[in-house]
C-alpha cells in the first residue's frame, strides 16, 4: 500500500504489474518485442532507496526504476519523497549532451508512477561488486575523471552564462529531502550520537569514541559540510560512489543521480576517490590463499592516479576551448601577455578542487564506517576482527586527510600515504 500523502495515481509496481505498464508505452514495447505475457521480469534493486526491475523480451531488454515513498532499507518508518525520480531524470537530461555515452539512455519518464524506463546495462556489473571480486576495468578511472570534468565544466560559470546556472540552481534546490539525507548521514551523524549510526563493535568502540571526541576533526568535517551547502559551483551527481558506476572491461556508465543538485565539484570527485580508497583498505578482507590482493591494490592505485589526472586534463582542455561563461571568460584575456595570468588562475582553480576532493573523500569514508549506510566492501568481510582492522586503517587515512591536508600536494602523496595507515 502506498504511504499516506502519496498521489492517488501512484502505485508500487511489482513483477506482475510491470509488463502491463511497459505494454502501455508503444516505443518501449517495440524495443522488447513479442507479447507482454512472454516477458521475463526480475526485481534486482540492491541500493538503499528504490525498486529496480529488468524486463526482457524477445528483441531486447529495459530497466525500470521506481521511487518508493520511503527509504527501501529502512522501510515505511523513514518516509521519503517520490520526487527524487524527477530530479534523477532532470539530471540525466541536463548532462546528456556533455557526457554522451557515459550515462544510460532514458526511454521514458512516468511522473505519476515516479518511474524511469531506461537502457538495460548488460553485461555491465556494479563497480563496487567487481572491486570486491578483484576484477580489473581498464578504463574506469579515466572514464569517471572525464565524466566529472564534462558534467561539471559544462554546468559551471566557466562555460555558461549565469542565468542558465541560476535556473538550474532553482530547479535542483527543490531536491531538499535528499540534500537533507546527505547533510545528516555524511556531515553530522557520524560525528554525534545518533540511533542510526553503527560500527563494528566492540573492536572499533575506542576508535569511534576517539573520533567523536576529536574537536579538530569535527570542525574540519563541518567545514566540508558548509562547502556542500554553500558552493553551488556546478550540477553534481551527489552520490557518485562505486555503487553508482556500472562497468564492463571496456565500458563505463554512471547511474543513480537522484541526489543531484548544484554543489561543489569536489563532492563528486571525493565520492569516487573515497570509495576507491575504501576498496583499497578492504582488499585484505577479500584475500585468498591464491591471491593476497597486493597486486590488485596496486591496480586500484593506478586507477586513483588515472582518475585525478584524467579529470584535471579533461577539465583544462574543455576550458581552453569553451571559456564562454562569466568567470574568467576568454574575452577578458585577449592580449598575448594575459596568457600567463589566465593559465595560473585556471591552475589555482584545479588546485582548490584537488584539496576539496580530499576533504570530501575523507567525509565519505568516515560515514561508511561509523554512520548509517555502510558498504559491502567491508560488510562482506565475515571475520569481524579482520573487518575492524581494515575499517580502522581506512578511518586513520580519512582522519589524516581531514586534519592534515597540508601533507597532500599531489595524488601521488595520497597513494604513498595509504600503506602507512595500515593497522596490525
Ligand atoms: C537513506 S539513503 C542512504 C545512502 O544511500 C545512498 O546511496 C546515499 O549515499 C545515502 O546517503
Ligand atoms: Mg544510489
Coordinates of C-alpha atoms and ligand atoms in Angstrom, one line a residue:
X1 CA 0.0 0.0 0.0
X2 CA 1.3 3.5 -0.8
X3 CA 2.0 5.7 2.1
X4 CA -0.5 8.4 3.2
X5 CA 0.3 11.6 1.3
X6 CA 1.4 9.9 -1.9
X7 CA -0.6 10.9 -5.1
X8 CA -3.6 8.7 -5.7
X9 CA -2.3 7.9 -9.2
X10 CA 0.8 6.4 -7.7
X11 CA 1.1 2.6 -7.1
X12 CA 4.1 0.5 -6.2
X13 CA 5.0 -1.7 -9.2
X14 CA 5.8 -5.4 -8.8
X15 CA 7.0 -8.1 -11.2
X16 CA 3.3 -8.9 -12.0
X17 CA 2.3 -5.3 -12.9
X18 CA 5.4 -4.2 -14.7
X19 CA 4.6 -5.9 -18.1
X20 CA 1.2 -4.1 -18.4
X21 CA 2.9 -0.7 -17.6
X22 CA 5.5 -1.3 -20.2
X23 CA 3.0 -2.6 -22.8
X24 CA 1.2 0.8 -22.5
X25 CA 4.4 2.5 -23.9
X26 CA 4.4 1.7 -27.6
X27 CA 8.1 2.6 -28.2
X28 CA 9.3 0.6 -25.3
X29 CA 7.0 -2.3 -26.1
X30 CA 8.5 -2.3 -29.6
X31 CA 12.0 -2.4 -28.2
X32 CA 11.2 -5.6 -26.2
X33 CA 9.2 -7.2 -29.0
X34 CA 6.7 -10.1 -28.6
X35 CA 3.8 -10.0 -26.2
X36 CA 3.8 -8.7 -22.6
X37 CA 2.8 -12.1 -21.2
X38 CA 6.0 -13.6 -22.6
X39 CA 8.4 -11.1 -21.0
X40 CA 10.7 -12.0 -18.1
X41 CA 10.7 -9.6 -15.2
X42 CA 13.1 -9.6 -12.3
X43 CA 13.4 -7.2 -9.4
X44 CA 17.2 -6.6 -8.9
X45 CA 17.4 -3.4 -6.8
X46 CA 20.2 -3.6 -4.2
X47 CA 20.5 0.1 -3.4
X48 CA 19.2 1.8 -0.3
X49 CA 16.2 3.6 -1.8
X50 CA 14.4 2.2 -4.9
X51 CA 12.9 -0.6 -6.8
X52 CA 14.7 -1.7 -10.0
X53 CA 13.3 -4.2 -12.5
X54 CA 14.9 -5.8 -15.5
X55 CA 12.4 -6.6 -18.2
X56 CA 13.5 -9.0 -21.1
X57 CA 11.6 -9.6 -24.3
X58 CA 12.5 -11.5 -27.5
X59 CA 14.1 -8.4 -29.1
X60 CA 15.6 -6.5 -26.2
X61 CA 15.5 -5.5 -22.6
X62 CA 14.9 -2.4 -20.5
X63 CA 15.5 -1.3 -16.9
X64 CA 12.6 0.1 -14.9
X65 CA 13.5 2.2 -11.8
X66 CA 10.7 3.3 -9.4
X67 CA 11.0 5.5 -6.4
X68 CA 9.3 4.2 -3.2
X69 CA 7.6 6.6 -0.8
X70 CA 10.1 5.5 1.8
X71 CA 13.8 4.6 2.2
X72 CA 13.9 0.9 1.0
X73 CA 16.5 -0.3 3.5
X74 CA 14.6 1.4 6.4
X75 CA 11.0 0.6 5.4
X76 CA 8.0 2.8 6.0
X77 CA 9.4 4.2 9.3
X78 CA 11.5 6.5 7.1
X79 CA 9.2 8.2 4.6
X80 CA 11.0 9.7 1.5
X81 CA 9.8 12.0 -1.3
X82 CA 8.9 10.3 -4.6
X83 CA 10.2 13.5 -6.4
X84 CA 13.7 12.1 -6.3
X85 CA 12.9 10.2 -9.6
X86 CA 12.1 13.6 -11.2
X87 CA 15.5 15.0 -10.1
X88 CA 17.2 11.9 -11.4
X89 CA 15.7 12.3 -14.8
X90 CA 16.3 16.0 -14.9
X91 CA 20.0 15.4 -14.1
X92 CA 20.3 12.9 -16.9
X93 CA 18.7 15.4 -19.3
X94 CA 20.9 18.3 -18.1
X95 CA 24.2 16.4 -18.6
X96 CA 23.4 14.2 -21.6
X97 CA 24.9 16.3 -24.2
X98 CA 28.1 16.9 -22.2
X99 CA 28.7 13.2 -21.1
X100 CA 27.3 11.3 -24.1
X101 CA 27.8 7.5 -23.8
X102 CA 28.8 7.7 -20.1
X103 CA 25.1 7.6 -18.9
X104 CA 22.3 5.1 -19.8
X105 CA 19.7 6.2 -22.4
X106 CA 16.4 7.3 -20.9
X107 CA 13.4 6.0 -22.9
X108 CA 10.5 7.2 -20.8
X109 CA 9.7 9.0 -17.5
X110 CA 6.3 8.5 -15.8
X111 CA 5.6 11.4 -13.5
X112 CA 2.6 9.6 -11.9
X113 CA 4.4 6.4 -11.0
X114 CA 7.7 8.2 -10.4
X115 CA 9.3 5.7 -12.6
X116 CA 12.1 5.9 -15.2
X117 CA 12.4 3.4 -18.1
X118 CA 15.9 3.3 -19.4
X119 CA 18.6 1.3 -21.1
X120 CA 19.3 -2.0 -19.5
X121 CA 23.1 -2.2 -19.0
X122 CA 24.2 -5.7 -19.8
X123 CA 26.7 -7.3 -19.3
X124 CA 27.7 -4.5 -17.0
X125 CA 28.1 -5.1 -13.3
X126 CA 28.2 -2.6 -10.4
X127 CA 31.8 -1.4 -10.0
X128 CA 31.7 -2.0 -6.2
X129 CA 30.9 -5.7 -6.7
X130 CA 33.7 -6.0 -9.3
X131 CA 36.2 -4.4 -6.9
X132 CA 35.3 -6.9 -4.2
X133 CA 35.9 -9.7 -6.7
X134 CA 39.3 -8.3 -7.7
X135 CA 38.2 -7.6 -11.3
X136 CA 40.1 -5.0 -13.4
X137 CA 38.3 -2.5 -15.6
X138 CA 41.0 -0.8 -17.7
X139 CA 39.0 2.4 -18.5
X140 CA 37.2 3.1 -15.3
X141 CA 39.4 5.7 -13.6
X142 CA 40.0 7.6 -16.8
X143 CA 36.3 7.5 -17.7
X144 CA 35.0 8.7 -14.4
X145 CA 37.5 11.5 -14.3
X146 CA 36.4 12.6 -17.8
X147 CA 32.7 12.2 -16.7
X148 CA 33.0 14.5 -13.7
X149 CA 35.0 17.0 -15.8
X150 CA 32.5 17.1 -18.6
X151 CA 29.3 17.2 -16.4
X152 CA 30.7 19.8 -14.0
X153 CA 32.5 22.0 -16.5
X154 CA 29.5 22.5 -18.8
X155 CA 27.2 23.3 -15.9
X156 CA 29.6 25.8 -14.3
X157 CA 30.2 29.5 -14.5
X158 CA 33.3 28.8 -16.6
X159 CA 31.2 27.6 -19.5
X160 CA 27.7 29.1 -19.2
X161 CA 26.0 32.4 -18.6
X162 CA 24.9 32.8 -15.0
X163 CA 21.2 33.0 -15.9
X164 CA 21.3 29.3 -17.1
X165 CA 23.1 28.2 -14.0
X166 CA 20.7 30.1 -11.7
X167 CA 17.7 28.3 -13.3
X168 CA 19.4 25.0 -12.6
X169 CA 20.1 26.0 -9.0
X170 CA 16.4 26.9 -8.5
X171 CA 15.3 23.6 -10.0
X172 CA 17.6 21.3 -8.1
X173 CA 17.3 23.3 -4.8
X174 CA 13.9 21.6 -4.6
X175 CA 15.7 18.2 -4.1
X176 CA 15.8 19.2 -0.4
X177 CA 14.9 15.9 1.2
X178 CA 17.8 14.1 -0.5
X179 CA 20.1 17.0 0.4
X180 CA 18.9 16.6 4.0
X181 CA 19.9 12.9 3.9
X182 CA 23.5 13.9 2.9
X183 CA 23.7 16.6 5.4
X184 CA 22.7 14.2 8.2
X185 CA 24.4 11.0 7.1
X186 CA 27.6 12.4 5.7
X187 CA 28.4 15.6 7.6
X188 CA 26.6 15.4 11.0
X189 CA 25.5 11.9 12.3
X190 CA 28.9 10.2 12.1
X191 CA 30.3 12.8 14.5
X192 CA 27.5 12.8 17.1
X193 CA 25.3 10.3 18.9
X194 CA 22.6 9.0 16.5
X195 CA 20.4 5.9 16.7
X196 CA 21.1 5.4 13.0
X197 CA 24.8 5.0 13.5
X198 CA 26.5 1.6 13.7
X199 CA 30.1 0.3 13.6
X200 CA 31.9 -3.0 14.0
X201 CA 31.7 -3.5 17.8
X202 CA 33.3 -3.9 20.2
X203 CA 36.5 -3.8 18.1
X204 CA 36.1 -0.2 16.9
X205 CA 34.4 1.2 20.1
X206 CA 37.5 3.1 21.2
X207 CA 38.4 4.5 17.8
X208 CA 34.8 5.7 17.3
X209 CA 34.7 7.3 20.7
X210 CA 38.1 9.0 20.0
X211 CA 36.8 10.2 16.6
X212 CA 33.6 11.7 18.2
X213 CA 35.8 13.4 20.8
X214 CA 38.2 14.9 18.2
X215 CA 37.2 18.6 18.0
X216 CA 39.6 19.4 15.2
X217 CA 38.3 16.6 13.1
X218 CA 34.7 17.6 13.7
X219 CA 35.4 21.2 12.8
X220 CA 37.1 20.0 9.6
X221 CA 34.2 17.8 8.6
X222 CA 31.8 20.7 9.4
X223 CA 33.8 22.9 7.1
X224 CA 33.2 20.5 4.2
X225 CA 29.5 20.3 5.3
X226 CA 29.4 24.1 4.9
X227 CA 31.0 23.9 1.5
X228 CA 28.5 21.2 0.5
X229 CA 25.6 23.6 1.3
X230 CA 27.1 26.8 0.1
X231 CA 29.3 26.3 -3.0
X232 CA 26.9 25.9 -6.0
X233 CA 29.8 25.5 -8.4
X234 CA 28.2 23.1 -10.9
X235 CA 25.5 20.5 -11.3
X236 CA 26.8 17.5 -9.3
X237 CA 25.6 13.9 -9.3
X238 CA 25.5 13.9 -5.5
X239 CA 26.2 10.2 -4.8
X240 CA 29.0 9.2 -7.1
X241 CA 30.3 6.2 -5.2
X242 CA 31.4 2.9 -6.7
X243 CA 27.8 1.6 -6.4
X244 CA 26.7 4.3 -8.8
X245 CA 29.0 3.1 -11.6
X246 CA 28.4 0.2 -13.9
X247 CA 31.2 -1.4 -15.9
X248 CA 32.4 -4.0 -18.3
X249 CA 36.1 -4.5 -19.2
X250 CA 35.8 -1.7 -21.7
X251 CA 32.7 0.4 -20.9
X252 CA 31.8 2.7 -18.0
X253 CA 28.4 4.2 -17.1
X254 CA 27.3 6.5 -14.3
X255 CA 23.8 5.7 -12.8
X256 CA 21.6 6.8 -9.9
X257 CA 21.9 10.6 -9.9
X258 CA 18.8 11.1 -7.7
X259 CA 20.9 13.2 -5.2
X260 CA 21.7 15.7 -7.9
X261 CA 22.0 19.4 -7.0
X262 CA 24.2 22.4 -7.7
X263 CA 27.1 21.9 -5.3
X264 CA 30.9 21.7 -5.1
X265 CA 32.6 19.7 -7.8
X266 CA 34.9 18.3 -5.2
X267 CA 31.9 16.4 -3.7
X268 CA 31.6 14.1 -6.8
X269 CA 35.4 13.8 -7.0
X270 CA 35.7 13.0 -3.4
X271 CA 32.8 10.4 -3.5
X272 CA 34.6 8.4 -6.2
X273 CA 38.1 8.8 -4.7
X274 CA 36.9 8.0 -1.2
X275 CA 35.2 4.8 -2.4
X276 CA 38.3 3.7 -4.3
X277 CA 40.3 4.2 -1.1
X278 CA 37.7 2.2 0.9
X279 CA 38.1 -0.6 -1.6
X280 CA 41.9 -0.5 -1.3
X281 CA 41.6 -0.8 2.5
X282 CA 39.1 -3.6 2.2
X283 CA 41.2 -5.8 0.0
X284 CA 43.0 -7.8 2.8
X285 CA 39.5 -8.9 3.8
X286 CA 38.9 -10.5 0.4
X287 CA 42.4 -12.1 0.1
X288 CA 42.6 -15.8 -0.5
X289 CA 45.4 -18.3 -0.4
X290 CA 45.7 -18.0 -4.1
X291 CA 45.5 -14.2 -4.2
X292 CA 46.8 -11.9 -1.5
X293 CA 45.3 -8.9 -3.4
X294 CA 48.5 -6.9 -3.2
X295 CA 48.8 -6.7 -7.0
X296 CA 45.1 -5.7 -7.1
X297 CA 45.7 -2.9 -4.6
X298 CA 48.4 -1.6 -7.0
X299 CA 45.9 -1.6 -9.8
X300 CA 43.4 0.4 -7.6
X301 CA 46.2 3.0 -7.0
X302 CA 46.8 3.2 -10.8
X303 CA 43.1 3.9 -11.2
X304 CA 43.2 6.6 -8.4
X305 CA 46.0 8.4 -10.3
X306 CA 44.4 8.0 -13.7
X307 CA 41.1 9.3 -12.3
X308 CA 42.6 12.6 -11.0
X309 CA 44.9 13.1 -14.0
X310 CA 42.0 12.5 -16.4
X311 CA 39.7 14.9 -14.5
X312 CA 42.4 17.6 -14.4
X313 CA 43.5 17.3 -18.1
X314 CA 39.9 17.0 -19.4
X315 CA 38.7 20.0 -17.4
X316 CA 41.5 22.2 -18.6
X317 CA 41.1 21.0 -22.2
X318 CA 37.4 21.9 -22.1
X319 CA 38.2 25.2 -20.5
X320 CA 40.7 26.0 -23.3
X321 CA 38.0 25.7 -25.9
X322 CA 34.8 26.8 -24.1
X323 CA 35.6 29.7 -21.8
X324 CA 32.3 31.5 -22.5
X325 CA 30.9 31.7 -19.0
X326 CA 31.0 34.6 -16.6
X327 CA 34.1 33.6 -14.5
X328 CA 37.5 34.0 -16.2
X329 CA 35.9 34.5 -19.7
X330 CA 38.3 34.3 -22.6
X331 CA 37.0 37.7 -23.7
X332 CA 38.8 39.2 -20.6
X333 CA 42.2 37.7 -21.5
X334 CA 42.7 38.5 -25.2
X335 CA 46.2 40.1 -25.1
X336 CA 49.1 37.6 -25.5
X337 CA 50.6 38.9 -22.3
X338 CA 47.4 37.8 -20.4
X339 CA 48.1 34.1 -21.2
X340 CA 50.3 33.5 -18.1
X341 CA 47.8 35.1 -15.7
X342 CA 44.9 33.1 -17.2
X343 CA 46.8 29.8 -17.0
X344 CA 47.8 30.3 -13.4
X345 CA 44.3 31.3 -12.5
X346 CA 42.9 28.1 -14.0
X347 CA 45.7 26.1 -12.3
X348 CA 44.6 27.6 -9.0
X349 CA 41.0 26.5 -9.6
X350 CA 42.2 22.9 -10.2
X351 CA 44.4 23.0 -7.0
X352 CA 41.3 24.1 -5.0
X353 CA 39.3 21.2 -6.5
X354 CA 42.1 18.8 -5.5
X355 CA 42.0 20.0 -1.9
X356 CA 38.2 19.8 -1.8
X357 CA 38.3 16.3 -3.3
X358 CA 40.5 15.0 -0.5
X359 CA 38.3 16.5 2.3
X360 CA 35.1 15.2 0.8
X361 CA 36.7 11.8 0.2
X362 CA 37.6 11.6 3.9
X363 CA 34.0 12.6 4.9
X364 CA 32.6 9.9 2.6
X365 CA 35.0 7.3 4.0
X366 CA 34.1 8.0 7.6
X367 CA 30.4 7.9 7.1
X368 CA 30.6 4.5 5.5
X369 CA 32.3 3.0 8.6
X370 CA 30.6 4.7 11.6
X371 CA 27.4 6.0 10.1
X372 CA 24.0 4.6 8.9
X373 CA 24.8 3.3 5.4
X374 CA 27.8 1.0 5.2
X375 CA 29.4 -0.6 2.1
X376 CA 29.6 -4.2 1.2
X377 CA 33.4 -3.9 0.6
X378 CA 33.6 -4.1 4.4
X379 CA 30.3 -5.7 5.4
X380 CA 31.0 -8.8 3.4
X381 CA 34.2 -9.5 5.4
X382 CA 32.9 -12.2 7.7
X383 CA 35.8 -12.2 10.2
X384 CA 34.9 -9.2 12.4
X385 CA 38.4 -8.8 13.7
X386 CA 39.8 -8.6 10.2
X387 CA 37.0 -6.3 9.1
X388 CA 37.7 -4.0 12.0
X389 CA 41.4 -3.8 11.1
X390 CA 40.5 -2.9 7.5
X391 CA 38.0 -0.3 8.7
X392 CA 40.3 1.1 11.3
X393 CA 43.1 1.6 8.7
X394 CA 40.6 3.4 6.4
X395 CA 39.5 5.6 9.3
X396 CA 43.1 6.5 10.1
X397 CA 43.7 7.6 6.5
X398 CA 40.4 9.6 6.4
X399 CA 41.3 11.4 9.6
X400 CA 44.7 12.3 8.3
X401 CA 43.2 13.6 5.1
X402 CA 40.8 15.8 7.0
X403 CA 43.1 17.1 9.8
X404 CA 46.5 17.3 8.0
X405 CA 45.6 18.3 4.4
X406 CA 48.9 20.1 4.0
X407 CA 50.6 16.6 3.8
X408 CA 49.0 16.0 0.4
X409 CA 50.2 18.1 -2.5
X410 CA 49.6 15.6 -5.2
X411 CA 47.7 12.4 -5.9
X412 CA 51.0 10.6 -5.5
X413 CA 51.1 11.8 -1.9
X414 CA 47.7 10.2 -1.3
X415 CA 48.9 6.9 -2.9
X416 CA 52.1 6.9 -0.8
X417 CA 50.2 7.5 2.4
X418 CA 47.8 4.6 2.2
X419 CA 50.1 1.8 3.4
X420 CA 51.4 4.0 6.2
X421 CA 47.9 3.9 7.8
X422 CA 47.6 0.1 7.9
X423 CA 46.7 -1.2 11.4
X424 CA 48.1 -4.6 12.6
Ligands
LIG1 C1 19.0 6.7 3.4 S1 19.9 6.6 2.0 C2 21.5 6.2 2.5 C3 22.5 6.4 1.5 O1 22.3 5.7 0.3 C4 22.6 6.5 -0.8 O2 23.4 5.7 -1.7 C5 23.3 7.7 -0.3 O3 24.7 7.5 -0.3 C6 22.7 7.8 1.0 O4 23.4 8.6 1.9
LIG2 MG1 22.1 5.3 -5.3

